[in-house]
mmCIF file of C-alpha atoms in Angstrom:
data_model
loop_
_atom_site.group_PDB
_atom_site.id
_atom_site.type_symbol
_atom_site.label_atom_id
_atom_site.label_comp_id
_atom_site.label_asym_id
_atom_site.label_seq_id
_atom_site.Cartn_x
_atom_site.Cartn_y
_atom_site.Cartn_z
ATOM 1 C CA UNK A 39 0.000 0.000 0.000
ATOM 2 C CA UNK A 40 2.301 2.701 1.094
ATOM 3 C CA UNK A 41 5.100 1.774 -1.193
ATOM 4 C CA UNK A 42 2.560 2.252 -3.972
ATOM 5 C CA UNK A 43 1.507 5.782 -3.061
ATOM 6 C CA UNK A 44 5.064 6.832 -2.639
ATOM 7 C CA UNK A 45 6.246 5.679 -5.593
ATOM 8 C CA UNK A 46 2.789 7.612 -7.292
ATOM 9 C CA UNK A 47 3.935 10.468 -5.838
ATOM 10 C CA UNK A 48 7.201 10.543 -6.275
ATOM 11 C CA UNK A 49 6.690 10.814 -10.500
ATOM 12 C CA UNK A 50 4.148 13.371 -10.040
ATOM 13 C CA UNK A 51 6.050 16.513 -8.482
ATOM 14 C CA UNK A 52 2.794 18.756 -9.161
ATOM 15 C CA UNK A 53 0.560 16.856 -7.572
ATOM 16 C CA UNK A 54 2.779 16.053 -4.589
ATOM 17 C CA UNK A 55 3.030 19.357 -3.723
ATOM 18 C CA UNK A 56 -0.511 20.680 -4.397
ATOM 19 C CA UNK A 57 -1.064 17.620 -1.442
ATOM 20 C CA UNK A 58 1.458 19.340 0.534
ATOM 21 C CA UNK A 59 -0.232 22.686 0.368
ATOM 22 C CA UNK A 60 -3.289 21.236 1.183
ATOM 23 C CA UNK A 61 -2.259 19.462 4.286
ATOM 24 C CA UNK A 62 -0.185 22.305 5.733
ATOM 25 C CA UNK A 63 -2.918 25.221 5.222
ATOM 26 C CA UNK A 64 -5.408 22.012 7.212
ATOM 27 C CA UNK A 65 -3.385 19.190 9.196
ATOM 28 C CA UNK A 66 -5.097 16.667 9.491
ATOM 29 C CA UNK A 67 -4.192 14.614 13.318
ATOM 30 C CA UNK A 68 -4.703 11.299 12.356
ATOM 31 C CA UNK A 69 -2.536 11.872 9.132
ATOM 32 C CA UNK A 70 0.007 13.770 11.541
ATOM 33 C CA UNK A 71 0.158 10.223 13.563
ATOM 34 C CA UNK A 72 0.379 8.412 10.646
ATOM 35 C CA UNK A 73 3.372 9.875 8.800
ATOM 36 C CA UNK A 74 4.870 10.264 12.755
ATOM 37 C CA UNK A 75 4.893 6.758 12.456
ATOM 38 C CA UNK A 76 6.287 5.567 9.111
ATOM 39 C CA UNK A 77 9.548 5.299 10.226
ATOM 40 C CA UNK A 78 8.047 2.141 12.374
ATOM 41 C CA UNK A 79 6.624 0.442 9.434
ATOM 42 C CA UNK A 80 7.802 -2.536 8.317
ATOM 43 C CA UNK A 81 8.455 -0.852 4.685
ATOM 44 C CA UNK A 82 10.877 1.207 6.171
ATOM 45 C CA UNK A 83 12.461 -0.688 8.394
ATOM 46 C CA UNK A 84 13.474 -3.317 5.931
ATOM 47 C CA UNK A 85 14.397 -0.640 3.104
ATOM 48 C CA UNK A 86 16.585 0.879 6.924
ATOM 49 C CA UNK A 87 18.281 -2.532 7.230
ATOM 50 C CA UNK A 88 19.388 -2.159 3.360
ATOM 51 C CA UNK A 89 20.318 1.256 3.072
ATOM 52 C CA UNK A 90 22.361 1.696 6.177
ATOM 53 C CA UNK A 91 25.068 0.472 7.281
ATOM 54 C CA UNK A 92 25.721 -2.099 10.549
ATOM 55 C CA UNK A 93 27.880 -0.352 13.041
ATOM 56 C CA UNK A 94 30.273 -2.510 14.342
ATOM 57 C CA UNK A 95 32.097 -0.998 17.144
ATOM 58 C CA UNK A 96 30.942 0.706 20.020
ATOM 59 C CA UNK A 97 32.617 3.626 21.656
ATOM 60 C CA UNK A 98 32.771 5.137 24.434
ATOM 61 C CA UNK A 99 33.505 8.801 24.065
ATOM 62 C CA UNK A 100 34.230 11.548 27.338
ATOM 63 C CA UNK A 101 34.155 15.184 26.738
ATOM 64 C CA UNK A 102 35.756 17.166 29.265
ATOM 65 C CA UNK A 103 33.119 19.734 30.456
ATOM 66 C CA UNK A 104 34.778 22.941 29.113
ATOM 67 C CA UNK A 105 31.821 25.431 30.633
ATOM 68 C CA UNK A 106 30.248 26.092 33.412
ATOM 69 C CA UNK A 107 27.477 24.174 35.148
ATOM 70 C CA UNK A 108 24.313 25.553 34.015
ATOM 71 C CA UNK A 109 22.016 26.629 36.799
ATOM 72 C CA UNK A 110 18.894 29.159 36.676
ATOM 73 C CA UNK A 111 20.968 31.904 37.756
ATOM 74 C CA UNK A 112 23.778 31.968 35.318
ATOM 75 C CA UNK A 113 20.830 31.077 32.329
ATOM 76 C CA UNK A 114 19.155 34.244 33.335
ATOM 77 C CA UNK A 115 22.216 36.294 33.169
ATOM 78 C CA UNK A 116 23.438 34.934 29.783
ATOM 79 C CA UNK A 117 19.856 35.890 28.811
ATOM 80 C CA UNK A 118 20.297 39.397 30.391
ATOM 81 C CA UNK A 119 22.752 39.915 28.683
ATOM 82 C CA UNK A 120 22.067 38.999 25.137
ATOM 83 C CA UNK A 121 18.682 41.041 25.506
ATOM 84 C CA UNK A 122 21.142 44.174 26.235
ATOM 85 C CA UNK A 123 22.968 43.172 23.325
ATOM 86 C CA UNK A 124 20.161 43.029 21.220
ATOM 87 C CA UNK A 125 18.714 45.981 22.242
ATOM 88 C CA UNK A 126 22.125 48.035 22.424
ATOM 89 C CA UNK A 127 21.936 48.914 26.197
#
């Protein structure tokens, strides 16, 4: 089914995006949910296991922490002081 209606749509740019329009100016929640989801269907994750490939090794990887520890207070003053940036004060 779905491989069908991509493949439809994939020859017919004009179309496509006249769909597109239409969708965006009205979203539609269930269709939201549904293309949400199509990277769990079982289209995708067989065309996933061709496409990509297997990752062998795992890594650890530590960054030393090279800034402060972020707390309320020193978030507020960054954000002080970008306002007075913006704002030339």
């Amino acid at each position: 089914g779905h491989a069908k209606y991509a493949a439809y749509y994939l020859i017919f740019k004009k179309k496509r995006i006249e769909q597109f329009d239409a969708f965006m100016s009205n979203p539609d929640m269930d269709l939201c949910l549904k293309v949400y989801n199509i990277p769990e269907t079982a289209f995708v994750r067989r065309l996933t296991k061709v496409t990509f490939p297997k990752i062998a090794l795992h890594k650890v990887v530590y960054l030393p922490m090279t800034t402060e520890v972020l707390t309320l207070q020193n978030i507020q003053e960054t954000h002080r002081k970008f306002t007075e940036k913006l704002t030339g004060n």
